[in-house]
């Protein structure tokens, strides 16, 4: 009789564990042994050998102990237990279990029993009685962990983790039903037959993936992506891209409709810009229809580069309240279901005042009580407190009969009860033109909710309850917006700190919310440098896809990976990278010189926002990043006028004050130079100290050449203050500030900090992307951005997935490199080159 107690639980017991099977603990039990035996005749030898050949190796292959063979012999990950025969039934304490029955399996004392599907019943050569368990995970056994209560208690997830366990670990039967993916979304709406548990998704460890069940009992699903319509489409999008998996995308004309994107926390729009470019490379027309950001300058930048986008300058929480109120209004006016424009929310000037969709708070006279005023029309709508009267609600911007725009005011909806027709007219037009998204209108929502409450710079972090920190509240708002608008796809970007802080609390919450809302989901970390930039910049990306859609894969790197940051527990595994670099041809890492060496010299005092290049591109990167909008894929990035001349925008630095400028002029123009090279500073054991033999050097102003803060920064161990970059370097992360006091940001050969444009180049912005606002605001927009080539690569894999062209693997190879792919012909050229070299 085998000893009871060797069951292998799906997760280990303590909180810090990884879900990797190899790291799980074995249960140790002392409860009485149940009576177990196999029932019926063994499965005929030929059938058993055909089904489980690894358990019946030929004599020559047997190595190691007689009861098992090593992994080298089988090519499997674990030692394989050898079988004498397999059975279809077993009896445990008088209860008969069939193959493929689901069962509770004994866990450690005090823990709920594990849940498994019995996928094999077999006797071993040393007379053991075993079953092969394929484990189900409860939500709390997955990466969701402590947020398990977000998910319906009866819902479990089938894993692909299997292992052998003694038969006597089985406790009792459990009734688990498989449901088709829940398209109706909420659990309440769903008809669940009587059962102990149900499942509609699998959970697999690579990239912490929750996805539709494609293979739970037998391998049945044929690869739906292998038959691709080969109609030679003729949409405005790029056609005929050759995919790495040998498939050819030909745009199917029946599938040519546009995908509407909502960019939340849009900043200046880098993420959506990259996504749309990447989607167009896969033959999908993705268009940013709506964008929301609290920063007016960022909104202006986005609008300037994307005239097709309805840009809303308001807090996301107000936007959420607004879309809910708007949906109600549309319902009240019986508009839902009536005809609408396909072209998106561009309202004609006189219908909707585009500019003034933005909430303005400047003083305007209050005319609401005056009888002289009659409402001519409504111009815009918002939810909030546009008049600063501490009364939040739904407001409309009114144009008064006989008055011009300087008399426009924001009026609460209650004040408009006398002009129902005007209101109806506005809502009807807004509905038709999709001024705001209704549930289902936004096919794709992207964005990175700011979570400043997890930043390592923040000394007041709330580790116990990170979601109660107001600084992390936007993650909840973001998920609530998804819950209301129900897009087919979501892509969330965030800093790696959401996986580091408080055991990954916020990252787990984000996945938990998505899964609870019935999205398929997966999580990966990507380094911008891996996609053709001289910047490391590691970020987390979370995909979500409705069960009706294919979950997109992560794009594998195209360029040499620089290094890896440390991330705890199971999150270590989710860095998007090749397992074996030998098998792929990665481009060489890009260096600072490759990205910026062609830009004309400017001084610390440069004041022009626009100038001529006056220089030629020296590298491939420079050639392609200089493309005009008209030359670029997608072709929807600007007006004809803005393409007329080739002008370099935003190539000016943050102007340093005279003292800092004098300091910068004294930093040698050599690799690794910084304040430590100034007179009066000694370095001992990588720590700075004052040189006692030298009197403290003063600037013309009388201030010290070496400021105290440089000496004390990171207790004297940092060489960042006034650090100069060098041509052969890769910057760690472009940040939002440009001051040289605590970061390496000086130009290698000019006495100034990097210009806005130079930073923008390091983030992969095409040169034609012009930014708005004061200098510091423009640096902020650039530093906040999702690196364009990363977003572009994600847009491409989205494009594959939404056409059903990706397979179920979590990673996909890109058939192009950035920024060459920005132009159609060079996309093809890159492929040719690749083919030649392969
Ligand atoms: N994804 C953007 C960068 C976003 S940075 C890109 O790729 O360019 C985060 C943005 O969130 C900032 O622009 C900030 O202004 C905005 N933001 C912060 N709090 C907000 C809120 N409550 N509502 C809307 N936007 C907010």
PDB file of C-alpha atoms in Angstrom, residues 236-394:
ATOM      1  CA  UNK A 236      -5.653  52.571 -46.735  1.00  0.00           C
ATOM      2  CA  UNK A 237      -3.750  50.275 -44.423  1.00  0.00           C
ATOM      3  CA  UNK A 238      -0.594  48.415 -45.096  1.00  0.00           C
ATOM      4  CA  UNK A 239      -1.259  45.192 -46.937  1.00  0.00           C
ATOM      5  CA  UNK A 240       0.631  42.029 -47.434  1.00  0.00           C
ATOM      6  CA  UNK A 241       2.874  41.924 -44.393  1.00  0.00           C
ATOM      7  CA  UNK A 242       4.707  38.659 -44.104  1.00  0.00           C
ATOM      8  CA  UNK A 243       4.424  37.334 -40.639  1.00  0.00           C
ATOM      9  CA  UNK A 244       7.136  35.535 -38.816  1.00  0.00           C
ATOM     10  CA  UNK A 245       5.019  32.397 -38.597  1.00  0.00           C
ATOM     11  CA  UNK A 246       4.924  32.212 -42.359  1.00  0.00           C
ATOM     12  CA  UNK A 247       1.383  33.459 -42.671  1.00  0.00           C
ATOM     13  CA  UNK A 248       0.581  36.315 -44.923  1.00  0.00           C
ATOM     14  CA  UNK A 249      -1.783  38.995 -43.821  1.00  0.00           C
ATOM     15  CA  UNK A 250      -4.006  40.100 -46.602  1.00  0.00           C
ATOM     16  CA  UNK A 251      -6.568  42.568 -45.572  1.00  0.00           C
ATOM     17  CA  UNK A 252      -9.999  41.073 -45.859  1.00  0.00           C
ATOM     18  CA  UNK A 253     -12.356  43.664 -47.247  1.00  0.00           C
ATOM     19  CA  UNK A 254     -15.262  42.295 -45.246  1.00  0.00           C
ATOM     20  CA  UNK A 255     -13.280  43.045 -42.135  1.00  0.00           C
ATOM     21  CA  UNK A 256     -12.154  46.515 -42.995  1.00  0.00           C
ATOM     22  CA  UNK A 257     -14.064  48.447 -40.378  1.00  0.00           C
ATOM     23  CA  UNK A 258     -12.225  50.631 -37.987  1.00  0.00           C
ATOM     24  CA  UNK A 259     -11.322  49.784 -34.402  1.00  0.00           C
ATOM     25  CA  UNK A 260     -12.047  52.661 -32.047  1.00  0.00           C
ATOM     26  CA  UNK A 261      -9.458  53.281 -29.331  1.00  0.00           C
ATOM     27  CA  UNK A 262      -9.956  55.174 -26.087  1.00  0.00           C
ATOM     28  CA  UNK A 263      -6.684  56.420 -24.599  1.00  0.00           C
ATOM     29  CA  UNK A 264      -7.079  57.011 -20.857  1.00  0.00           C
ATOM     30  CA  UNK A 265      -4.465  59.051 -18.980  1.00  0.00           C
ATOM     31  CA  UNK A 266      -3.338  59.739 -22.512  1.00  0.00           C
ATOM     32  CA  UNK A 267      -0.625  62.285 -21.806  1.00  0.00           C
ATOM     33  CA  UNK A 268       0.521  63.560 -25.180  1.00  0.00           C
ATOM     34  CA  UNK A 269      -0.612  60.280 -26.762  1.00  0.00           C
ATOM     35  CA  UNK A 270       2.559  58.241 -27.255  1.00  0.00           C
ATOM     36  CA  UNK A 271       0.967  54.943 -26.300  1.00  0.00           C
ATOM     37  CA  UNK A 272      -2.021  55.245 -28.620  1.00  0.00           C
ATOM     38  CA  UNK A 273       0.151  56.633 -31.401  1.00  0.00           C
ATOM     39  CA  UNK A 274       2.388  53.558 -31.224  1.00  0.00           C
ATOM     40  CA  UNK A 275      -0.547  51.168 -30.932  1.00  0.00           C
ATOM     41  CA  UNK A 276      -2.251  52.616 -34.016  1.00  0.00           C
ATOM     42  CA  UNK A 277       0.961  52.527 -36.057  1.00  0.00           C
ATOM     43  CA  UNK A 278       1.619  48.934 -35.030  1.00  0.00           C
ATOM     44  CA  UNK A 279      -1.950  47.837 -35.748  1.00  0.00           C
ATOM     45  CA  UNK A 280      -1.728  49.364 -39.189  1.00  0.00           C
ATOM     46  CA  UNK A 281       1.385  47.273 -39.859  1.00  0.00           C
ATOM     47  CA  UNK A 282      -0.769  44.211 -39.205  1.00  0.00           C
ATOM     48  CA  UNK A 283      -3.449  45.515 -41.546  1.00  0.00           C
ATOM     49  CA  UNK A 284      -5.844  46.800 -38.904  1.00  0.00           C
ATOM     50  CA  UNK A 285      -7.178  50.321 -38.829  1.00  0.00           C
ATOM     51  CA  UNK A 286      -7.061  51.341 -35.189  1.00  0.00           C
ATOM     52  CA  UNK A 287      -7.963  54.975 -34.560  1.00  0.00           C
ATOM     53  CA  UNK A 288      -7.755  56.934 -31.322  1.00  0.00           C
ATOM     54  CA  UNK A 289     -11.299  58.284 -31.116  1.00  0.00           C
ATOM     55  CA  UNK A 290     -11.224  59.574 -27.548  1.00  0.00           C
ATOM     56  CA  UNK A 291      -8.467  60.585 -25.163  1.00  0.00           C
ATOM     57  CA  UNK A 292      -8.672  61.737 -21.552  1.00  0.00           C
ATOM     58  CA  UNK A 293      -6.040  63.512 -19.489  1.00  0.00           C
ATOM     59  CA  UNK A 294      -6.115  65.954 -16.621  1.00  0.00           C
ATOM     60  CA  UNK A 295      -3.199  67.949 -18.031  1.00  0.00           C
ATOM     61  CA  UNK A 296      -4.252  70.668 -20.484  1.00  0.00           C
ATOM     62  CA  UNK A 297      -0.838  70.922 -22.168  1.00  0.00           C
ATOM     63  CA  UNK A 298      -0.658  67.186 -22.781  1.00  0.00           C
ATOM     64  CA  UNK A 299      -4.185  67.316 -24.235  1.00  0.00           C
ATOM     65  CA  UNK A 300      -3.137  70.104 -26.574  1.00  0.00           C
ATOM     66  CA  UNK A 301      -0.150  68.097 -27.780  1.00  0.00           C
ATOM     67  CA  UNK A 302      -2.339  65.094 -28.442  1.00  0.00           C
ATOM     68  CA  UNK A 303      -4.951  67.119 -30.322  1.00  0.00           C
ATOM     69  CA  UNK A 304      -2.309  68.800 -32.439  1.00  0.00           C
ATOM     70  CA  UNK A 305      -0.878  65.495 -33.586  1.00  0.00           C
ATOM     71  CA  UNK A 306      -4.245  63.721 -33.768  1.00  0.00           C
ATOM     72  CA  UNK A 307      -6.918  66.064 -35.069  1.00  0.00           C
ATOM     73  CA  UNK A 308      -9.190  63.032 -35.449  1.00  0.00           C
ATOM     74  CA  UNK A 309      -9.315  62.472 -31.680  1.00  0.00           C
ATOM     75  CA  UNK A 310     -11.914  63.860 -29.296  1.00  0.00           C
ATOM     76  CA  UNK A 311      -9.566  65.008 -26.535  1.00  0.00           C
ATOM     77  CA  UNK A 312     -11.064  65.521 -23.106  1.00  0.00           C
ATOM     78  CA  UNK A 313      -9.120  67.547 -20.594  1.00  0.00           C
ATOM     79  CA  UNK A 314     -10.650  66.291 -17.361  1.00  0.00           C
ATOM     80  CA  UNK A 315      -9.967  63.838 -14.535  1.00  0.00           C
ATOM     81  CA  UNK A 316     -10.727  60.243 -15.457  1.00  0.00           C
ATOM     82  CA  UNK A 317     -13.160  59.960 -12.541  1.00  0.00           C
ATOM     83  CA  UNK A 318     -15.214  62.798 -14.047  1.00  0.00           C
ATOM     84  CA  UNK A 319     -15.038  61.104 -17.423  1.00  0.00           C
ATOM     85  CA  UNK A 320     -16.458  57.934 -15.874  1.00  0.00           C
ATOM     86  CA  UNK A 321     -19.343  59.847 -14.270  1.00  0.00           C
ATOM     87  CA  UNK A 322     -19.897  61.599 -17.599  1.00  0.00           C
ATOM     88  CA  UNK A 323     -20.102  58.494 -19.791  1.00  0.00           C
ATOM     89  CA  UNK A 324     -22.548  56.966 -17.326  1.00  0.00           C
ATOM     90  CA  UNK A 325     -24.717  60.093 -17.328  1.00  0.00           C
ATOM     91  CA  UNK A 326     -24.438  60.321 -21.103  1.00  0.00           C
ATOM     92  CA  UNK A 327     -25.629  56.739 -21.564  1.00  0.00           C
ATOM     93  CA  UNK A 328     -28.639  57.547 -19.380  1.00  0.00           C
ATOM     94  CA  UNK A 329     -29.439  60.632 -21.445  1.00  0.00           C
ATOM     95  CA  UNK A 330     -29.201  58.655 -24.669  1.00  0.00           C
ATOM     96  CA  UNK A 331     -31.604  56.156 -23.174  1.00  0.00           C
ATOM     97  CA  UNK A 332     -34.000  58.846 -21.991  1.00  0.00           C
ATOM     98  CA  UNK A 333     -34.144  60.282 -25.482  1.00  0.00           C
ATOM     99  CA  UNK A 334     -34.721  56.759 -26.886  1.00  0.00           C
ATOM    100  CA  UNK A 335     -31.606  56.982 -29.003  1.00  0.00           C
ATOM    101  CA  UNK A 336     -30.060  53.631 -28.167  1.00  0.00           C
ATOM    102  CA  UNK A 337     -30.128  51.383 -31.199  1.00  0.00           C
ATOM    103  CA  UNK A 338     -30.767  54.184 -33.690  1.00  0.00           C
ATOM    104  CA  UNK A 339     -28.427  54.906 -36.566  1.00  0.00           C
ATOM    105  CA  UNK A 340     -24.989  56.364 -35.949  1.00  0.00           C
ATOM    106  CA  UNK A 341     -22.001  57.659 -37.830  1.00  0.00           C
ATOM    107  CA  UNK A 342     -19.194  55.247 -38.600  1.00  0.00           C
ATOM    108  CA  UNK A 343     -16.639  57.971 -38.838  1.00  0.00           C
ATOM    109  CA  UNK A 344     -16.250  58.714 -35.169  1.00  0.00           C
ATOM    110  CA  UNK A 345     -16.822  61.713 -32.999  1.00  0.00           C
ATOM    111  CA  UNK A 346     -15.673  64.579 -35.228  1.00  0.00           C
ATOM    112  CA  UNK A 347     -18.532  66.998 -34.821  1.00  0.00           C
ATOM    113  CA  UNK A 348     -18.891  69.861 -37.232  1.00  0.00           C
ATOM    114  CA  UNK A 349     -17.773  73.195 -35.845  1.00  0.00           C
ATOM    115  CA  UNK A 350     -21.212  74.640 -35.406  1.00  0.00           C
ATOM    116  CA  UNK A 351     -22.592  71.451 -33.921  1.00  0.00           C
ATOM    117  CA  UNK A 352     -20.092  70.872 -31.198  1.00  0.00           C
ATOM    118  CA  UNK A 353     -17.498  73.318 -30.127  1.00  0.00           C
ATOM    119  CA  UNK A 354     -14.497  71.073 -30.288  1.00  0.00           C
ATOM    120  CA  UNK A 355     -12.094  73.270 -28.398  1.00  0.00           C
ATOM    121  CA  UNK A 356     -14.528  73.789 -25.617  1.00  0.00           C
ATOM    122  CA  UNK A 357     -15.215  70.204 -24.862  1.00  0.00           C
ATOM    123  CA  UNK A 358     -12.414  70.912 -22.461  1.00  0.00           C
ATOM    124  CA  UNK A 359     -13.610  72.015 -19.109  1.00  0.00           C
ATOM    125  CA  UNK A 360     -12.605  75.593 -18.555  1.00  0.00           C
ATOM    126  CA  UNK A 361     -12.698  77.067 -15.125  1.00  0.00           C
ATOM    127  CA  UNK A 362     -12.100  80.717 -15.954  1.00  0.00           C
ATOM    128  CA  UNK A 363     -14.648  83.193 -14.698  1.00  0.00           C
ATOM    129  CA  UNK A 364     -17.612  83.785 -16.911  1.00  0.00           C
ATOM    130  CA  UNK A 365     -20.649  85.803 -16.061  1.00  0.00           C
ATOM    131  CA  UNK A 366     -23.551  83.958 -14.612  1.00  0.00           C
ATOM    132  CA  UNK A 367     -26.558  84.491 -16.859  1.00  0.00           C
ATOM    133  CA  UNK A 368     -28.660  81.638 -15.671  1.00  0.00           C
ATOM    134  CA  UNK A 369     -31.125  83.729 -13.671  1.00  0.00           C
ATOM    135  CA  UNK A 370     -31.553  86.450 -16.227  1.00  0.00           C
ATOM    136  CA  UNK A 371     -34.699  86.395 -18.292  1.00  0.00           C
ATOM    137  CA  UNK A 372     -33.002  88.244 -21.131  1.00  0.00           C
ATOM    138  CA  UNK A 373     -31.072  85.212 -22.036  1.00  0.00           C
ATOM    139  CA  UNK A 374     -32.336  82.470 -24.273  1.00  0.00           C
ATOM    140  CA  UNK A 375     -30.385  79.339 -25.010  1.00  0.00           C
ATOM    141  CA  UNK A 376     -29.333  79.211 -28.651  1.00  0.00           C
ATOM    142  CA  UNK A 377     -27.515  75.893 -28.528  1.00  0.00           C
ATOM    143  CA  UNK A 378     -25.361  73.627 -26.417  1.00  0.00           C
ATOM    144  CA  UNK A 379     -21.699  73.313 -27.246  1.00  0.00           C
ATOM    145  CA  UNK A 380     -20.222  70.789 -24.881  1.00  0.00           C
ATOM    146  CA  UNK A 381     -20.906  68.566 -21.917  1.00  0.00           C
ATOM    147  CA  UNK A 382     -18.919  67.635 -18.841  1.00  0.00           C
ATOM    148  CA  UNK A 383     -19.332  66.062 -15.450  1.00  0.00           C
ATOM    149  CA  UNK A 384     -17.685  67.997 -12.683  1.00  0.00           C
ATOM    150  CA  UNK A 385     -17.691  71.460 -11.201  1.00  0.00           C
ATOM    151  CA  UNK A 386     -16.810  73.789 -14.108  1.00  0.00           C
ATOM    152  CA  UNK A 387     -17.967  76.921 -12.268  1.00  0.00           C
ATOM    153  CA  UNK A 388     -16.070  76.087  -9.093  1.00  0.00           C
ATOM    154  CA  UNK A 389     -19.189  76.219  -6.936  1.00  0.00           C
ATOM    155  CA  UNK A 390     -18.443  73.015  -5.051  1.00  0.00           C
ATOM    156  CA  UNK A 391     -21.346  71.274  -6.738  1.00  0.00           C
ATOM    157  CA  UNK A 392     -20.361  68.433  -8.969  1.00  0.00           C
ATOM    158  CA  UNK A 393     -22.788  67.259 -11.629  1.00  0.00           C
ATOM    159  CA  UNK A 394     -23.657  67.202 -15.293  1.00  0.00           C
TER     160      UNK A 394
END
